[in-house]
PDB file of C-alpha atoms in Angstrom:
ATOM      1  CA  MET W   1      -3.288  25.955  -8.982  1.00 63.00           C
ATOM      2  CA  ASN W   2      -6.293  25.868 -10.384  1.00 82.00           C
ATOM      3  CA  THR W   3      -9.294  23.782  -9.014  1.00 85.00           C
ATOM      4  CA  SER W   4      -9.660  20.997 -11.414  1.00 83.00           C
ATOM      5  CA  LEU W   5      -5.960  20.016 -10.028  1.00 85.00           C
ATOM      6  CA  LEU W   6      -6.932  20.778  -7.417  1.00 90.00           C
ATOM      7  CA  ILE W   7      -9.145  17.946  -7.463  1.00 91.00           C
ATOM      8  CA  ALA W   8      -7.118  15.775  -9.155  1.00 90.00           C
ATOM      9  CA  TYR W   9      -4.564  15.404  -6.931  1.00 94.00           C
ATOM     10  CA  ILE W  10      -7.505  15.119  -4.464  1.00 95.00           C
ATOM     11  CA  ILE W  11      -8.882  11.922  -6.198  1.00 94.00           C
ATOM     12  CA  VAL W  12      -5.279  10.814  -5.914  1.00 95.00           C
ATOM     13  CA  PHE W  13      -4.539  11.061  -2.495  1.00 97.00           C
ATOM     14  CA  LEU W  14      -7.884   9.165  -1.937  1.00 97.00           C
ATOM     15  CA  LEU W  15      -7.488   6.850  -4.496  1.00 96.00           C
ATOM     16  CA  SER W  16      -4.356   5.042  -2.950  1.00 96.00           C
ATOM     17  CA  ALA W  17      -5.752   5.277   0.766  1.00 96.00           C
ATOM     18  CA  ILE W  18      -8.139   2.818  -0.510  1.00 94.00           C
ATOM     19  CA  PRO W  19      -6.528  -0.342   0.313  1.00 88.00           C
ATOM     20  CA  LEU W  20      -6.158  -3.012  -2.733  1.00 83.00           C
ATOM     21  CA  PHE W  21      -5.826   0.817  -5.258  1.00 90.00           C
ATOM     22  CA  GLU W  22      -2.613   0.797  -3.787  1.00 92.00           C
ATOM     23  CA  ALA W  23      -0.199   4.163  -4.137  1.00 93.00           C
ATOM     24  CA  PHE W  24       2.314   1.950  -7.047  1.00 92.00           C
ATOM     25  CA  VAL W  25      -1.133   1.565  -8.978  1.00 92.00           C
ATOM     26  CA  VAL W  26      -2.541   4.645  -8.984  1.00 94.00           C
ATOM     27  CA  VAL W  27       0.378   7.112  -8.825  1.00 94.00           C
ATOM     28  CA  PRO W  28       1.555   5.716 -12.669  1.00 92.00           C
ATOM     29  CA  VAL W  29      -1.916   6.101 -13.948  1.00 90.00           C
ATOM     30  CA  GLY W  30      -1.838   9.871 -12.755  1.00 91.00           C
ATOM     31  CA  ILE W  31       1.649  10.623 -13.837  1.00 88.00           C
ATOM     32  CA  ILE W  32       0.272   8.710 -17.237  1.00 84.00           C
ATOM     33  CA  GLY W  33      -2.714  10.998 -17.158  1.00 83.00           C
ATOM     34  CA  GLY W  34      -0.897  13.777 -17.191  1.00 83.00           C
ATOM     35  CA  MET W  35      -0.245  14.594 -13.567  1.00 88.00           C
ATOM     36  CA  ASN W  36       3.462  16.645 -12.282  1.00 89.00           C
ATOM     37  CA  PHE W  37       5.584  13.735 -11.475  1.00 90.00           C
ATOM     38  CA  ILE W  38       6.501  14.913  -8.137  1.00 94.00           C
ATOM     39  CA  MET W  39       3.833  16.281  -6.671  1.00 96.00           C
ATOM     40  CA  THR W  40       1.883  13.203  -8.094  1.00 95.00           C
ATOM     41  CA  LEU W  41       4.173  10.589  -6.261  1.00 96.00           C
ATOM     42  CA  ILE W  42       4.659  12.463  -2.477  1.00 97.00           C
ATOM     43  CA  ILE W  43       0.914  12.775  -2.960  1.00 97.00           C
ATOM     44  CA  GLY W  44       0.205   8.910  -3.802  1.00 97.00           C
ATOM     45  CA  ILE W  45       2.623   7.606  -0.940  1.00 97.00           C
ATOM     46  CA  LEU W  46       0.971   9.893   2.362  1.00 98.00           C
ATOM     47  CA  GLY W  47      -2.378   8.766   0.786  1.00 97.00           C
ATOM     48  CA  ASN W  48      -1.374   5.496   1.634  1.00 97.00           C
ATOM     49  CA  LEU W  49       1.106   5.439   4.070  1.00 97.00           C
ATOM     50  CA  VAL W  50      -2.005   7.325   5.996  1.00 97.00           C
ATOM     51  CA  THR W  51      -4.739   4.223   6.263  1.00 95.00           C
ATOM     52  CA  LEU W  52      -1.985   1.396   6.545  1.00 95.00           C
ATOM     53  CA  PHE W  53      -0.658   3.644   9.123  1.00 94.00           C
ATOM     54  CA  LEU W  54      -4.260   3.451  10.577  1.00 93.00           C
ATOM     55  CA  LEU W  55      -4.604   0.279   9.661  1.00 91.00           C
ATOM     56  CA  ILE W  56      -1.726  -0.850  12.275  1.00 92.00           C
ATOM     57  CA  ILE W  57      -3.031   1.044  15.027  1.00 90.00           C
ATOM     58  CA  LEU W  58      -6.053  -0.522  14.768  1.00 89.00           C
ATOM     59  CA  VAL W  59      -5.262  -3.665  14.104  1.00 82.00           C
ATOM     60  CA  ASP W  60      -2.344  -4.371  16.850  1.00 67.00           C
ATOM     61  CA  ARG W  61      -5.396  -3.749  19.700  1.00 78.00           C
ATOM     62  CA  ILE W  62      -7.531  -5.863  17.525  1.00 72.00           C
ATOM     63  CA  LYS W  63      -4.996  -8.420  17.877  1.00 74.00           C
ATOM     64  CA  GLN W  64      -3.967  -7.579  21.139  1.00 77.00           C
ATOM     65  CA  TRP W  65      -7.492  -8.444  22.224  1.00 77.00           C
ATOM     66  CA  TYR W  66      -7.991 -11.522  20.144  1.00 67.00           C
ATOM     67  CA  LEU W  67      -5.006 -13.218  21.373  1.00 70.00           C
ATOM     68  CA  GLU W  68      -5.940 -12.758  25.375  1.00 80.00           C
ATOM     69  CA  ARG W  69      -9.657 -14.428  24.549  1.00 73.00           C
ATOM     70  CA  GLN W  70      -8.055 -17.257  23.186  1.00 67.00           C
ATOM     71  CA  LYS W  71      -6.168 -17.568  26.069  1.00 76.00           C
ATOM     72  CA  ARG W  72      -8.922 -17.417  27.855  1.00 79.00           C
ATOM     73  CA  LYS W  73     -10.592 -19.930  26.493  1.00 73.00           C
ATOM     74  CA  GLY W  74      -7.511 -21.637  25.998  1.00 71.00           C
ATOM     75  CA  ASN W  75      -7.321 -22.817  22.354  1.00 65.00           C
ATOM     76  CA  GLU W  76      -4.411 -23.749  20.616  1.00 58.00           C
ATOM     77  CA  ASN W  77      -3.261 -22.708  17.784  1.00 61.00           C
ATOM     78  CA  SER W  78      -4.969 -23.985  14.087  1.00 57.00           C
ATOM     79  CA  ARG W  79      -3.737 -26.214  11.680  1.00 58.00           C
ATOM     80  CA  LYS W  80      -4.194 -23.065   9.325  1.00 48.00           C
ATOM     81  CA  SER W  81      -2.328 -20.854  12.104  1.00 54.00           C
ATOM     82  CA  GLN W  82       1.240 -23.303  12.212  1.00 60.00           C
ATOM     83  CA  ARG W  83       1.263 -23.529   8.470  1.00 52.00           C
ATOM     84  CA  ALA W  84       1.072 -19.190   8.691  1.00 50.00           C
ATOM     85  CA  GLU W  85       3.261 -19.405  11.603  1.00 64.00           C
ATOM     86  CA  GLN W  86       6.230 -21.451   9.044  1.00 65.00           C
ATOM     87  CA  ILE W  87       4.938 -19.462   6.224  1.00 63.00           C
ATOM     88  CA  TRP W  88       6.933 -16.182   8.281  1.00 73.00           C
ATOM     89  CA  LYS W  89       9.310 -18.278   9.453  1.00 82.00           C
ATOM     90  CA  LYS W  90      11.012 -19.130   6.557  1.00 85.00           C
ATOM     91  CA  TYR W  91      10.798 -15.581   4.678  1.00 84.00           C
ATOM     92  CA  GLY W  92      10.220 -12.882   7.648  1.00 90.00           C
ATOM     93  CA  LEU W  93       8.617  -9.481   7.833  1.00 92.00           C
ATOM     94  CA  PRO W  94      10.779  -7.489   4.851  1.00 92.00           C
ATOM     95  CA  GLY W  95      10.420 -10.774   2.409  1.00 88.00           C
ATOM     96  CA  LEU W  96       6.696 -10.579   3.464  1.00 87.00           C
ATOM     97  CA  ALA W  97       6.035  -6.287   3.294  1.00 89.00           C
ATOM     98  CA  PHE W  98       8.148  -6.658  -0.248  1.00 90.00           C
ATOM     99  CA  ILE W  99       5.703  -9.901  -2.117  1.00 85.00           C
ATOM    100  CA  GLY W 100       2.681  -8.777  -0.505  1.00 84.00           C
ATOM    101  CA  PRO W 101       1.347  -5.566  -1.216  1.00 87.00           C
ATOM    102  CA  PHE W 102       2.295  -6.836  -5.321  1.00 84.00           C
ATOM    103  CA  PHE W 103      -0.588  -9.828  -4.430  1.00 81.00           C
ATOM    104  CA  VAL W 104      -2.698  -8.435  -1.952  1.00 82.00           C
ATOM    105  CA  GLY W 105      -1.928  -4.661  -1.158  1.00 87.00           C
ATOM    106  CA  SER W 106      -0.304  -2.864   1.721  1.00 92.00           C
ATOM    107  CA  HIS W 107      -2.955  -2.691   4.069  1.00 90.00           C
ATOM    108  CA  PHE W 108      -3.735  -6.713   3.703  1.00 85.00           C
ATOM    109  CA  THR W 109      -0.113  -6.934   3.880  1.00 85.00           C
ATOM    110  CA  ALA W 110       0.332  -5.643   6.936  1.00 89.00           C
ATOM    111  CA  LEU W 111      -2.337  -7.213   8.175  1.00 84.00           C
ATOM    112  CA  MET W 112      -0.545  -9.945   7.859  1.00 83.00           C
ATOM    113  CA  ALA W 113       2.567  -9.290   9.324  1.00 87.00           C
ATOM    114  CA  LEU W 114       0.902  -8.324  12.514  1.00 88.00           C
ATOM    115  CA  ILE W 115      -0.987 -11.920  13.617  1.00 82.00           C
ATOM    116  CA  LEU W 116       1.693 -13.350  12.518  1.00 84.00           C
ATOM    117  CA  GLY W 117       4.165 -11.565  15.023  1.00 85.00           C
ATOM    118  CA  GLY W 118       5.237  -8.574  13.595  1.00 89.00           C
ATOM    119  CA  SER W 119       5.248  -5.577  15.725  1.00 90.00           C
ATOM    120  CA  GLN W 120       3.798  -2.606  15.170  1.00 91.00           C
ATOM    121  CA  LYS W 121       6.807  -0.274  14.532  1.00 94.00           C
ATOM    122  CA  ALA W 122       9.057  -2.851  12.300  1.00 95.00           C
ATOM    123  CA  THR W 123       5.641  -3.533  10.140  1.00 94.00           C
ATOM    124  CA  PHE W 124       5.286   0.437   9.579  1.00 95.00           C
ATOM    125  CA  PHE W 125       8.559   0.731   8.480  1.00 97.00           C
ATOM    126  CA  TRP W 126       9.353  -2.666   6.538  1.00 96.00           C
ATOM    127  CA  VAL W 127       5.324  -2.051   4.582  1.00 95.00           C
ATOM    128  CA  THR W 128       6.650   2.006   4.080  1.00 97.00           C
ATOM    129  CA  LEU W 129       9.903   0.766   2.672  1.00 97.00           C
ATOM    130  CA  SER W 130       7.788  -1.460   0.276  1.00 96.00           C
ATOM    131  CA  VAL W 131       5.471   1.151  -0.408  1.00 96.00           C
ATOM    132  CA  ILE W 132       7.967   3.587  -1.715  1.00 97.00           C
ATOM    133  CA  ALA W 133      10.079   1.534  -3.236  1.00 96.00           C
ATOM    134  CA  TRP W 134       7.440   0.075  -5.565  1.00 95.00           C
ATOM    135  CA  THR W 135       5.485   3.774  -6.163  1.00 96.00           C
ATOM    136  CA  VAL W 136       9.483   5.279  -7.338  1.00 96.00           C
ATOM    137  CA  GLY W 137      10.374   2.001  -8.954  1.00 93.00           C
ATOM    138  CA  LEU W 138       6.991   1.518 -11.765  1.00 92.00           C
ATOM    139  CA  SER W 139       6.774   5.513 -11.561  1.00 92.00           C
ATOM    140  CA  ILE W 140      10.513   5.801 -12.705  1.00 90.00           C
ATOM    141  CA  LEU W 141       9.618   3.392 -15.445  1.00 88.00           C
ATOM    142  CA  VAL W 142       6.354   5.190 -16.088  1.00 85.00           C
ATOM    143  CA  LEU W 143       8.146   8.556 -16.507  1.00 82.00           C
ATOM    144  CA  PHE W 144      10.489   7.103 -19.006  1.00 79.00           C
ATOM    145  CA  GLY W 145       8.215   5.610 -21.227  1.00 75.00           C
ATOM    146  CA  VAL W 146       7.988   1.983 -20.474  1.00 53.00           C
ATOM    147  CA  ASP W 147       3.724   1.462 -20.929  1.00 55.00           C
ATOM    148  CA  PHE W 148       2.680  -1.374 -20.441  1.00 56.00           C
ATOM    149  CA  MET W 149      -1.170  -0.719 -20.540  1.00 58.00           C
ATOM    150  CA  ASN W 150      -0.349   0.799 -24.313  1.00 60.00           C
ATOM    151  CA  LEU W 151      -2.216   3.900 -24.352  1.00 58.00           C
ATOM    152  CA  GLU W 152      -3.007   5.920 -27.343  1.00 57.00           C
ATOM    153  CA  ASP W 153      -3.110   9.171 -25.541  1.00 53.00           C
ATOM    154  CA  ARG W 154      -0.806   9.865 -23.476  1.00 61.00           C
ATOM    155  CA  GLN W 155      -1.888  12.502 -20.724  1.00 63.00           C
ATOM    156  CA  PHE W 156      -5.048  12.262 -21.038  1.00 64.00           C
ATOM    157  CA  LEU W 157      -6.212  13.833 -18.146  1.00 69.00           C
ATOM    158  CA  SER W 158      -4.057  17.027 -19.444  1.00 63.00           C
ATOM    159  CA  ARG W 159      -7.285  17.661 -21.305  1.00 64.00           C
ATOM    160  CA  PHE W 160      -9.699  18.328 -17.434  1.00 65.00           C
ATOM    161  CA  ILE W 161      -6.937  19.452 -15.767  1.00 65.00           C
ATOM    162  CA  GLU W 162      -6.016  22.611 -17.863  1.00 61.00           C
ATOM    163  CA  GLU W 163     -10.246  23.601 -18.537  1.00 54.00           C
TER     164      GLU W 163
END
């Protein structure tokens, strides 16, 4: 593996780890650019999941602190909190996990799920499943030629990777 290719995979990992870039966006771009399908898929998903895991661990601690603080102050749920709770009850964690990443990203979806009452394990499981499903699905579409961006110059990364 040459240095340029290694740098390309590191970039896929790092961009996938950034909230709102998401693996299901970065991986198809890498595949269109000429990178190896399986390697790009695995590295992109891992990048997304590493930061998702860290977020879930940290957010749960912040959520615990916030709830304890609210109990001490004696504050009741606001109207917005009540509305969010109704939405949560209607669609549940699986619905939120599969719909949310497409619109707001997996990281924000996990944050919403934890705030609305999802456990760490269940949130990580469902959002991970969603990230994998979206990334694999969109990557397969790209691999088989469904090109929504109508790019003329496919494998545009090849000239940088092979040098």
